[in-house]
Short mmCIF file of C-alpha atoms in Angstrom, two decimals:
data_model
loop_
_atom_site.label_atom_id
_atom_site.label_comp_id
_atom_site.label_asym_id
_atom_site.label_seq_id
_atom_site.Cartn_x
_atom_site.Cartn_y
_atom_site.Cartn_z
CA UNK B 701 -15.02 7.28 -129.73
CA UNK B 702 -11.94 8.45 -127.83
CA UNK B 703 -8.66 6.72 -127.44
CA UNK B 704 -9.50 6.01 -123.80
CA UNK B 705 -10.44 2.43 -123.41
CA UNK B 706 -14.03 1.94 -123.32
CA UNK B 707 -15.47 0.03 -120.41
CA UNK B 708 -18.62 -1.71 -121.16
CA UNK B 709 -20.84 -2.25 -118.24
CA UNK B 710 -24.38 -3.20 -117.84
CA UNK B 711 -26.57 -1.96 -115.13
CA UNK B 712 -25.95 -3.72 -111.89
CA UNK B 713 -28.42 -6.44 -111.37
CA UNK B 714 -29.07 -8.29 -108.15
CA UNK B 715 -28.47 -11.92 -108.61
CA UNK B 716 -31.12 -14.20 -107.55
CA UNK B 717 -31.18 -17.92 -107.20
CA UNK B 718 -32.60 -17.93 -110.63
CA UNK B 719 -29.29 -16.78 -112.16
CA UNK B 720 -26.57 -19.17 -113.03
CA UNK B 721 -22.88 -18.60 -112.37
CA UNK B 722 -22.61 -17.50 -116.02
CA UNK B 723 -25.19 -14.86 -115.64
CA UNK B 724 -27.78 -16.85 -117.44
CA UNK B 725 -31.13 -17.41 -115.88
CA UNK B 726 -32.53 -20.87 -115.77
CA UNK B 727 -35.22 -19.95 -118.18
CA UNK B 728 -32.57 -19.24 -120.78
CA UNK B 729 -32.80 -15.49 -120.70
CA UNK B 730 -29.38 -13.80 -121.07
CA UNK B 731 -28.64 -11.02 -118.46
CA UNK B 732 -25.78 -8.56 -118.36
CA UNK B 733 -22.81 -9.54 -116.01
CA UNK B 734 -19.90 -7.54 -114.51
CA UNK B 735 -16.61 -7.80 -116.32
CA UNK B 736 -13.13 -6.96 -114.77
CA UNK B 737 -9.90 -6.40 -116.47
CA UNK B 738 -6.88 -8.61 -116.06
CA UNK B 739 -5.12 -5.81 -114.30
CA UNK B 740 -7.94 -5.55 -111.84
CA UNK B 741 -7.89 -9.27 -111.37
CA UNK B 742 -4.15 -9.25 -110.76
CA UNK B 743 -4.46 -6.27 -108.44
CA UNK B 744 -7.24 -7.96 -106.58
CA UNK B 745 -5.10 -11.02 -106.09
CA UNK B 746 -2.16 -8.92 -105.02
CA UNK B 747 -4.38 -7.13 -102.57
CA UNK B 748 -5.56 -10.43 -101.24
CA UNK B 749 -1.98 -11.64 -100.92
CA UNK B 750 -0.97 -8.42 -99.18
CA UNK B 751 -4.01 -8.44 -96.91
CA UNK B 752 -3.44 -12.07 -96.09
CA UNK B 753 0.22 -11.44 -95.41
CA UNK B 754 -0.59 -8.40 -93.30
CA UNK B 755 -3.15 -10.30 -91.31
CA UNK B 756 -0.77 -13.18 -90.84
CA UNK B 757 1.99 -10.83 -89.79
CA UNK B 758 -0.39 -9.02 -87.43
CA UNK B 759 -1.57 -12.35 -86.10
CA UNK B 760 2.01 -13.51 -85.65
CA UNK B 761 2.87 -10.26 -83.92
CA UNK B 762 -0.20 -10.62 -81.75
CA UNK B 763 0.81 -14.16 -80.91
CA UNK B 764 4.27 -13.01 -80.10
CA UNK B 765 2.95 -10.14 -78.04
CA UNK B 766 0.52 -12.48 -76.34
CA UNK B 767 3.28 -14.95 -75.61
CA UNK B 768 5.53 -12.17 -74.36
CA UNK B 769 2.65 -10.78 -72.27
CA UNK B 770 1.88 -14.22 -70.91
CA UNK B 771 5.47 -14.75 -70.02
CA UNK B 772 5.77 -11.26 -68.61
CA UNK B 773 2.57 -11.44 -66.59
CA UNK B 774 3.43 -14.94 -65.42
CA UNK B 775 6.86 -13.77 -64.39
CA UNK B 776 5.49 -10.62 -62.79
CA UNK B 777 2.80 -12.59 -60.98
CA UNK B 778 5.41 -15.11 -59.84
CA UNK B 779 7.80 -12.39 -58.72
CA UNK B 780 4.95 -10.49 -57.03
CA UNK B 781 3.78 -13.62 -55.27
CA UNK B 782 7.32 -14.46 -54.22
CA UNK B 783 7.75 -10.90 -53.00
CA UNK B 784 4.50 -11.20 -51.06
CA UNK B 785 5.70 -14.49 -49.63
CA UNK B 786 8.92 -12.83 -48.52
CA UNK B 787 7.01 -9.90 -47.10
CA UNK B 788 4.61 -12.27 -45.35
CA UNK B 789 7.56 -14.13 -43.85
CA UNK B 790 9.12 -10.84 -42.77
CA UNK B 791 5.78 -9.78 -41.32
CA UNK B 792 5.44 -13.07 -39.48
CA UNK B 793 8.94 -12.67 -38.06
CA UNK B 794 8.09 -9.09 -37.06
CA UNK B 795 4.89 -10.22 -35.39
CA UNK B 796 6.77 -13.05 -33.69
CA UNK B 797 9.37 -10.60 -32.42
CA UNK B 798 6.81 -8.19 -31.02
CA UNK B 799 4.71 -11.08 -29.69
CA UNK B 800 7.75 -12.38 -27.83
CA UNK B 801 8.56 -8.92 -26.49
CA UNK B 802 4.99 -8.26 -25.41
CA UNK B 803 4.74 -11.71 -23.80
CA UNK B 804 8.03 -11.13 -21.94
CA UNK B 805 6.82 -7.76 -20.70
CA UNK B 806 3.49 -9.31 -19.74
CA UNK B 807 5.23 -11.97 -17.65
CA UNK B 808 7.36 -9.33 -15.93
CA UNK B 809 4.33 -7.11 -15.33
CA UNK B 810 2.32 -10.04 -14.00
CA UNK B 811 5.17 -10.91 -11.63
CA UNK B 812 5.42 -7.29 -10.51
CA UNK B 813 1.66 -7.25 -9.83
CA UNK B 814 2.12 -10.32 -7.62
CA UNK B 815 5.12 -8.73 -5.86
CA UNK B 816 3.28 -5.48 -5.20
CA UNK B 817 0.21 -7.35 -3.96
CA UNK B 818 2.45 -9.25 -1.54
CA UNK B 819 3.98 -5.95 -0.39
CA UNK B 820 0.51 -4.46 0.06
CA UNK B 821 -0.56 -7.51 2.08
CA UNK B 822 2.45 -7.00 4.36
CA UNK B 823 1.40 -3.37 4.80
CA UNK B 824 -2.11 -4.47 5.73
CA UNK B 825 -0.72 -7.01 8.21
CA UNK B 826 1.55 -4.34 9.66
CA UNK B 827 -1.42 -1.98 9.97
CA UNK B 828 -3.42 -4.66 11.77
CA UNK B 829 -0.41 -5.39 13.98
CA UNK B 830 -0.40 -1.79 15.23
CA UNK B 831 -3.88 -2.16 16.67
CA UNK B 832 -2.69 -4.28 19.60
CA UNK B 833 0.14 -1.90 20.65
CA UNK B 834 -2.30 0.99 20.43
CA UNK B 835 -4.84 -0.87 22.54
CA UNK B 836 -2.17 -1.82 25.11
CA UNK B 837 -0.88 1.76 25.37
CA UNK B 838 -4.36 3.26 25.78
CA UNK B 839 -5.28 0.52 28.28
CA UNK B 840 -2.18 1.34 30.33
CA UNK B 841 -3.17 5.00 30.36
CA UNK B 842 -6.67 4.05 31.52
CA UNK B 843 -5.28 1.76 34.22
CA UNK B 844 -2.98 4.52 35.46
CA UNK B 845 -5.99 6.79 35.85
CA UNK B 846 -6.77 4.53 38.80
CA UNK B 847 -3.79 5.88 40.74
CA UNK B 848 -4.79 7.71 43.91
CA UNK B 849 -3.93 10.92 45.65
CA UNK B 850 -0.39 12.19 45.19
CA UNK B 851 0.52 9.24 42.94
CA UNK B 852 -1.78 10.60 40.21
CA UNK B 853 1.20 12.41 38.76
CA UNK B 854 2.12 13.34 35.18
CA UNK B 855 5.32 11.31 35.31
CA UNK B 856 7.70 10.18 32.59
CA UNK B 857 5.75 6.93 32.16
CA UNK B 858 2.64 8.87 31.20
CA UNK B 859 4.68 11.10 28.89
CA UNK B 860 6.17 8.08 27.12
CA UNK B 861 2.80 6.31 26.89
CA UNK B 862 1.18 9.39 25.33
CA UNK B 863 4.10 9.63 22.94
CA UNK B 864 3.70 5.95 22.06
CA UNK B 865 -0.03 6.38 21.36
CA UNK B 866 0.68 9.38 19.13
CA UNK B 867 3.47 7.51 17.33
CA UNK B 868 1.26 4.45 16.72
CA UNK B 869 -1.52 6.63 15.31
CA UNK B 870 1.00 8.37 13.03
CA UNK B 871 2.34 4.99 11.94
CA UNK B 872 -1.18 3.77 11.22
CA UNK B 873 -1.85 6.85 9.09
CA UNK B 874 1.45 6.38 7.24
CA UNK B 875 0.79 2.68 6.61
CA UNK B 876 -2.72 3.50 5.37
CA UNK B 877 -1.21 6.07 3.01
CA UNK B 878 1.23 3.47 1.67
CA UNK B 879 -1.67 1.04 1.18
CA UNK B 880 -3.59 3.63 -0.86
CA UNK B 881 -0.46 4.40 -2.89
CA UNK B 882 0.01 0.68 -3.55
CA UNK B 883 -3.63 0.40 -4.64
CA UNK B 884 -3.14 3.20 -7.15
CA UNK B 885 0.07 1.62 -8.43
CA UNK B 886 -1.66 -1.76 -8.71
CA UNK B 887 -4.39 -0.11 -10.78
CA UNK B 888 -1.77 1.30 -13.14
CA UNK B 889 -0.02 -2.06 -13.40
CA UNK B 890 -3.27 -3.89 -14.08
CA UNK B 891 -4.11 -1.36 -16.77
CA UNK B 892 -0.72 -1.98 -18.42
CA UNK B 893 -1.20 -5.73 -18.01
CA UNK B 894 -4.60 -5.53 -19.67
CA UNK B 895 -3.13 -3.55 -22.59
CA UNK B 896 -0.33 -6.11 -22.98
CA UNK B 897 -2.78 -9.01 -22.80
CA UNK B 898 -5.00 -7.48 -25.49
CA UNK B 899 -1.95 -6.68 -27.62
CA UNK B 900 -0.61 -10.21 -27.21
CA UNK B 901 -4.01 -11.68 -28.05
CA UNK B 902 -4.22 -9.59 -31.22
CA UNK B 903 -0.67 -10.52 -32.18
CA UNK B 904 -1.34 -14.23 -31.67
CA UNK B 905 -4.43 -13.93 -33.85
CA UNK B 906 -2.53 -11.95 -36.50
CA UNK B 907 0.35 -14.44 -36.34
CA UNK B 908 -2.06 -17.30 -36.99
CA UNK B 909 -3.77 -15.50 -39.86
CA UNK B 910 -0.54 -14.46 -41.57
CA UNK B 911 0.93 -17.94 -41.03
CA UNK B 912 -2.16 -19.34 -42.71
CA UNK B 913 -1.71 -16.87 -45.57
CA UNK B 914 1.95 -17.86 -45.89
CA UNK B 915 0.90 -21.48 -46.22
CA UNK B 916 -1.39 -20.78 -49.18
CA UNK B 917 -0.14 -21.49 -52.71
CA UNK B 918 -1.59 -21.80 -56.19
CA UNK B 919 -2.41 -25.41 -55.61
CA UNK B 920 -4.25 -24.88 -52.31
CA UNK B 921 -7.86 -26.07 -52.15
CA UNK B 922 -10.90 -24.07 -51.15
CA UNK B 923 -9.67 -20.75 -52.46
CA UNK B 924 -12.11 -18.18 -53.80
CA UNK B 925 -12.26 -14.56 -54.86
CA UNK B 926 -13.12 -11.84 -52.35
CA UNK B 927 -13.50 -8.62 -54.25
CA UNK B 928 -14.57 -6.67 -51.16
CA UNK B 929 -11.19 -7.37 -49.57
CA UNK B 930 -9.24 -5.87 -52.45
CA UNK B 931 -8.81 -2.45 -50.84
CA UNK B 932 -6.80 -0.50 -48.30
CA UNK B 933 -8.75 0.46 -45.20
CA UNK B 934 -7.90 4.11 -44.49
CA UNK B 935 -8.54 3.47 -40.81
CA UNK B 936 -6.04 0.60 -40.62
CA UNK B 937 -2.73 1.10 -38.82
CA UNK B 938 0.52 1.89 -40.53
CA UNK B 939 3.65 -0.16 -39.78
CA UNK B 940 4.98 2.85 -37.88
CA UNK B 941 1.83 3.21 -35.77
CA UNK B 942 1.78 -0.59 -35.28
CA UNK B 943 5.27 -0.65 -33.84
CA UNK B 944 4.66 2.58 -31.93
CA UNK B 945 1.56 1.03 -30.32
CA UNK B 946 3.42 -2.01 -29.01
CA UNK B 947 6.47 0.06 -28.13
CA UNK B 948 4.30 2.46 -26.12
CA UNK B 949 2.64 -0.45 -24.31
CA UNK B 950 6.04 -1.94 -23.47
CA UNK B 951 7.52 1.42 -22.45
CA UNK B 952 4.54 2.24 -20.24
CA UNK B 953 4.71 -1.21 -18.64
CA UNK B 954 8.43 -0.78 -17.93
CA UNK B 955 7.78 2.67 -16.49
CA UNK B 956 5.02 1.38 -14.22
CA UNK B 957 7.17 -1.56 -13.11
CA UNK B 958 9.93 0.87 -12.12
CA UNK B 959 7.36 2.91 -10.19
CA UNK B 960 6.07 -0.29 -8.59
CA UNK B 961 9.60 -1.31 -7.55
CA UNK B 962 10.09 2.10 -5.97
CA UNK B 963 6.74 1.76 -4.22
CA UNK B 964 7.74 -1.66 -2.86
CA UNK B 965 11.05 -0.26 -1.66
CA UNK B 966 9.19 2.62 -0.01
CA UNK B 967 6.76 0.16 1.58
CA UNK B 968 9.62 -1.98 2.87
CA UNK B 969 11.49 1.05 4.23
CA UNK B 970 8.31 2.36 5.88
CA UNK B 971 7.57 -0.97 7.56
CA UNK B 972 11.18 -1.38 8.69
CA UNK B 973 11.47 2.19 9.98
CA UNK B 974 8.10 2.23 11.73
CA UNK B 975 8.81 -1.17 13.29
CA UNK B 976 12.12 0.08 14.65
CA UNK B 977 10.56 3.33 15.90
CA UNK B 978 7.72 1.51 17.66
CA UNK B 979 10.09 -1.03 19.16
CA UNK B 980 12.39 1.72 20.39
CA UNK B 981 9.47 3.65 21.87
CA UNK B 982 8.16 0.47 23.50
CA UNK B 983 11.56 -0.01 25.10
CA UNK B 984 11.50 3.61 26.27
CA UNK B 985 8.08 3.05 27.85
CA UNK B 986 9.21 -0.17 29.51
CA UNK B 987 12.34 1.53 30.79
CA UNK B 988 10.22 4.37 32.20
CA UNK B 989 8.00 1.79 33.87
CA UNK B 990 11.04 0.05 35.34
CA UNK B 991 12.47 3.28 36.71
CA UNK B 992 9.09 4.43 38.02
CA UNK B 993 8.38 1.09 39.66
CA UNK B 994 11.80 1.13 41.31
CA UNK B 995 11.12 4.65 42.56
CA UNK B 996 7.77 3.59 43.98
CA UNK B 997 9.27 0.49 45.60
CA UNK B 998 11.95 2.65 47.20
CA UNK B 999 9.37 5.21 48.32
CA UNK B 1000 7.09 2.47 49.67
CA UNK B 1001 10.00 0.86 51.53
CA UNK B 1002 10.97 4.20 53.07
CA UNK B 1003 7.37 4.86 54.04
CA UNK B 1004 7.11 1.42 55.64
CA UNK B 1005 10.34 2.05 57.57
CA UNK B 1006 9.01 5.39 58.70
CA UNK B 1007 5.73 3.74 59.65
CA UNK B 1008 7.52 1.13 61.74
CA UNK B 1009 9.60 3.80 63.45
CA UNK B 1010 6.48 5.91 64.01
CA UNK B 1011 4.65 2.96 65.54
CA UNK B 1012 7.58 2.38 67.86
CA UNK B 1013 7.62 6.04 68.76
CA UNK B 1014 3.87 5.97 69.40
CA UNK B 1015 4.44 3.08 71.81
CA UNK B 1016 7.19 4.99 73.56
CA UNK B 1017 5.04 8.09 73.70
CA UNK B 1018 2.17 6.13 75.19
CA UNK B 1019 4.55 4.91 77.88
CA UNK B 1020 5.70 8.49 78.45
CA UNK B 1021 2.12 9.71 78.78
CA UNK B 1022 1.36 6.94 81.24
CA UNK B 1023 4.48 7.83 83.24
CA UNK B 1024 3.54 11.51 83.31
CA UNK B 1025 0.05 10.70 84.44
CA UNK B 1026 1.48 8.47 87.13
CA UNK B 1027 3.89 11.22 88.23
CA UNK B 1028 1.02 13.71 88.47
CA UNK B 1029 -1.02 11.18 90.42
CA UNK B 1030 1.88 10.62 92.80
CA UNK B 1031 2.01 14.37 93.57
CA UNK B 1032 -1.53 14.26 94.93
CA UNK B 1033 -0.61 12.59 98.29
CA UNK B 1034 2.31 14.89 99.13
CA UNK B 1035 0.08 17.84 98.25
CA UNK B 1036 -2.63 16.57 100.56
CA UNK B 1037 -0.09 16.02 103.36
CA UNK B 1038 1.30 19.54 102.99
CA UNK B 1039 -2.19 21.02 102.90
CA UNK B 1040 -3.28 19.04 105.98
CA UNK B 1041 -0.18 20.17 107.87
CA UNK B 1042 -0.76 23.77 106.95
CA UNK B 1043 -4.41 23.50 107.83
CA UNK B 1044 -3.66 21.75 111.12
CA UNK B 1045 -0.99 24.27 112.13
CA UNK B 1046 -3.35 27.08 111.41
CA UNK B 1047 -5.16 26.10 114.62
CA UNK B 1048 -2.16 26.89 116.82
CA UNK B 1049 -3.28 29.26 119.57
CA UNK B 1050 -2.13 32.80 120.11
CA UNK B 1051 1.60 33.32 120.06
CA UNK B 1052 2.14 29.76 118.94
CA UNK B 1053 0.89 30.77 115.52
CA UNK B 1054 4.39 31.67 114.52
CA UNK B 1055 5.92 31.91 111.02
CA UNK B 1056 8.52 29.41 111.80
CA UNK B 1057 10.68 27.57 109.26
CA UNK B 1058 8.16 24.76 109.24
CA UNK B 1059 5.46 27.13 108.08
CA UNK B 1060 7.70 28.57 105.41
CA UNK B 1061 8.78 25.11 104.44
CA UNK B 1062 5.22 23.83 104.11
CA UNK B 1063 4.19 26.80 101.98
CA UNK B 1064 7.26 26.35 99.82
CA UNK B 1065 6.53 22.62 99.57
CA UNK B 1066 2.95 23.31 98.36
CA UNK B 1067 4.27 25.81 95.80
CA UNK B 1068 6.91 23.35 94.68
CA UNK B 1069 4.41 20.51 94.29
CA UNK B 1070 2.05 22.85 92.47
CA UNK B 1071 4.83 23.89 90.08
CA UNK B 1072 5.76 20.27 89.58
CA UNK B 1073 2.16 19.28 88.80
CA UNK B 1074 1.80 22.19 86.41
CA UNK B 1075 5.05 21.27 84.68
CA UNK B 1076 4.07 17.62 84.50
CA UNK B 1077 0.60 18.56 83.23
CA UNK B 1078 2.07 20.81 80.59
CA UNK B 1079 4.43 18.07 79.50
CA UNK B 1080 1.54 15.59 79.54
CA UNK B 1081 -0.50 17.87 77.27
CA UNK B 1082 2.47 18.30 74.99
CA UNK B 1083 2.98 14.55 74.93
CA UNK B 1084 -0.67 13.97 74.19
CA UNK B 1085 -0.48 16.44 71.29
CA UNK B 1086 2.62 14.76 70.02
CA UNK B 1087 0.94 11.39 70.39
CA UNK B 1088 -1.97 12.68 68.34
CA UNK B 1089 0.41 13.98 65.71
CA UNK B 1090 2.18 10.65 65.65
CA UNK B 1091 -1.15 8.87 65.22
CA UNK B 1092 -2.07 11.21 62.35
CA UNK B 1093 1.32 10.68 60.79
CA UNK B 1094 0.91 6.93 61.12
CA UNK B 1095 -2.47 7.19 59.40
CA UNK B 1096 -1.00 9.28 56.62
CA UNK B 1097 1.87 6.87 56.23
CA UNK B 1098 -0.50 3.92 56.07
CA UNK B 1099 -2.66 5.74 53.52
CA UNK B 1100 0.38 6.69 51.46
CA UNK B 1101 1.66 3.12 51.61
CA UNK B 1102 -1.75 1.96 50.40
CA UNK B 1103 -1.55 4.51 47.57
CA UNK B 1104 1.93 3.27 46.65
CA UNK B 1105 0.76 -0.32 46.82
CA UNK B 1106 -2.12 0.53 44.49
CA UNK B 1107 0.22 2.32 42.08
CA UNK B 1108 2.66 -0.58 42.14
CA UNK B 1109 -0.17 -2.99 41.45
CA UNK B 1110 -1.29 -0.87 38.48
CA UNK B 1111 2.16 -0.36 36.97
CA UNK B 1112 3.72 -3.70 37.85
CA UNK B 1113 0.90 -6.21 37.93
CA UNK B 1114 -1.37 -4.71 35.29
CA UNK B 1115 0.53 -2.48 32.86
CA UNK B 1116 3.92 -4.18 32.79
CA UNK B 1117 2.42 -7.66 32.56
CA UNK B 1118 0.24 -6.48 29.69
CA UNK B 1119 3.25 -4.96 27.95
CA UNK B 1120 5.24 -8.18 28.30
CA UNK B 1121 2.46 -9.91 26.38
CA UNK B 1122 2.75 -7.19 23.73
CA UNK B 1123 6.50 -7.76 23.35
CA UNK B 1124 5.86 -11.49 22.82
CA UNK B 1125 3.20 -10.80 20.19
CA UNK B 1126 5.48 -8.36 18.36
CA UNK B 1127 8.15 -11.04 18.17
CA UNK B 1128 5.52 -13.53 17.00
CA UNK B 1129 4.33 -11.42 14.07
CA UNK B 1130 7.85 -10.12 13.31
CA UNK B 1131 6.74 -6.50 13.45
#
C-alpha cells in the first residue's frame, strides 16, 4: 500500500425501489454504496452556494436589465408615439395649409371660368349682332341695283357700302377667332380646375384620415394589428413631390388665370374697337347717303326747272310755227293777184305789150313773194326741227326725272329708312 489515501469504492449499482436510503435492500441483503469525503461534501456545498449565488446574481441582473429595458422601451415607445403625434399634427397643419391654398386657388379659378364664359357670351352676342348690319348693307346694295340708266353709277355710297360689308365680314371673322381662343382658354382653365378639385378632394380625405389617426391613443377601442400596413410603399410620394404636385397645380392655375385675364382684355378691346369701327363706318355710309340724296334732289330740281322751261319753250315754238304757217298762207293771195295781173297783161295787143314799170313791178313782186315764202318755209322747217328737238329734250328730261325719282326712292325711302332701323337696333343691343 502507498501513502496515497486509498479510496474504497464499490462498483456503481443502479438503485431500485428495492434499495433503502442506507443502501440496504428490503430483503436484508447488504449492497455497496458510494462514499464521499468531507472535503468533497464541503466543496459540493460551496459549489452549491456559489452556483446559487451566481444564479441569484444573474437573475437579479436579468431583473434589473429587464426593468431597465422595460423602462427604456416604455420611454422610447412613449417618446416615439409623442414624436409621431407631433409629426401627425405637423402633417395635419401642412395638409390644412395646402388644402386652404388649393381651395383658394380653386375659388379663384372657378370665378375666372365664370368671367371668361361671360366674356365669351358677349363675343357670341356681338357676333350675332353683326348679322343685321351685314344684312342691311347687302340689302342696300341689292336695292341700289334697281337704279336705272345713268343713275346706275359707282358712287361714293356704293364704295362705302362695299367697304362696310367687307369690314363687317372681317369683324365677324375676328370675333369668331376670339371665340375659338376663349374656348381653348376655357378648356385649359377647366383642366386646371379639375386638377385642383381632385387635389382638394384628396387633401380633404387625407386630412380626415390623419385627423382620425391623431385622435387615436392607447386607450382607444376597436384597435387591431395590420401587419400588411407595416411597410413603405416605394410608389408613394415623397414630401417634396407632394408639395411640388400641389405647387405645380397652383402655379399652373395662376398662369392660366393670367392668360384668361389677358384673353378677356383682348376680347373686350376687340369688341370695343370693332364696335367703334362699325359705328364710324355706318356714319360714313349714312353721310354718303345724305350727300348723294342731296345731290339727286338738286339734280332732280334742276331737271324739273329745265323741264318747265322746255315746256314753256315748246308752247312758244308751237305758236311760232302756227304764225309762220299763217304768214305763208297769207302770201298765197298776193301771189295769186300778182300772177293774175301778169297773166292778164300778157294779153295786151301789139305795141301795148310794153315792159312798163308795172310789168317790172309785178315780176319783182312775184319774186319778192316767192323769196318771202321760201324764207318763211325755211324758218318753218327750222322751227319744226327745233320743236321736235324740244319735244325729245322734254321726253329725256321726263325720263331722267323719273330715273332720279326712282333713285331717290331707293336711297331715301328704302335704304336710309332701313339704316335708321339699324342705328336704333345697334343702340338697343349696345353694340
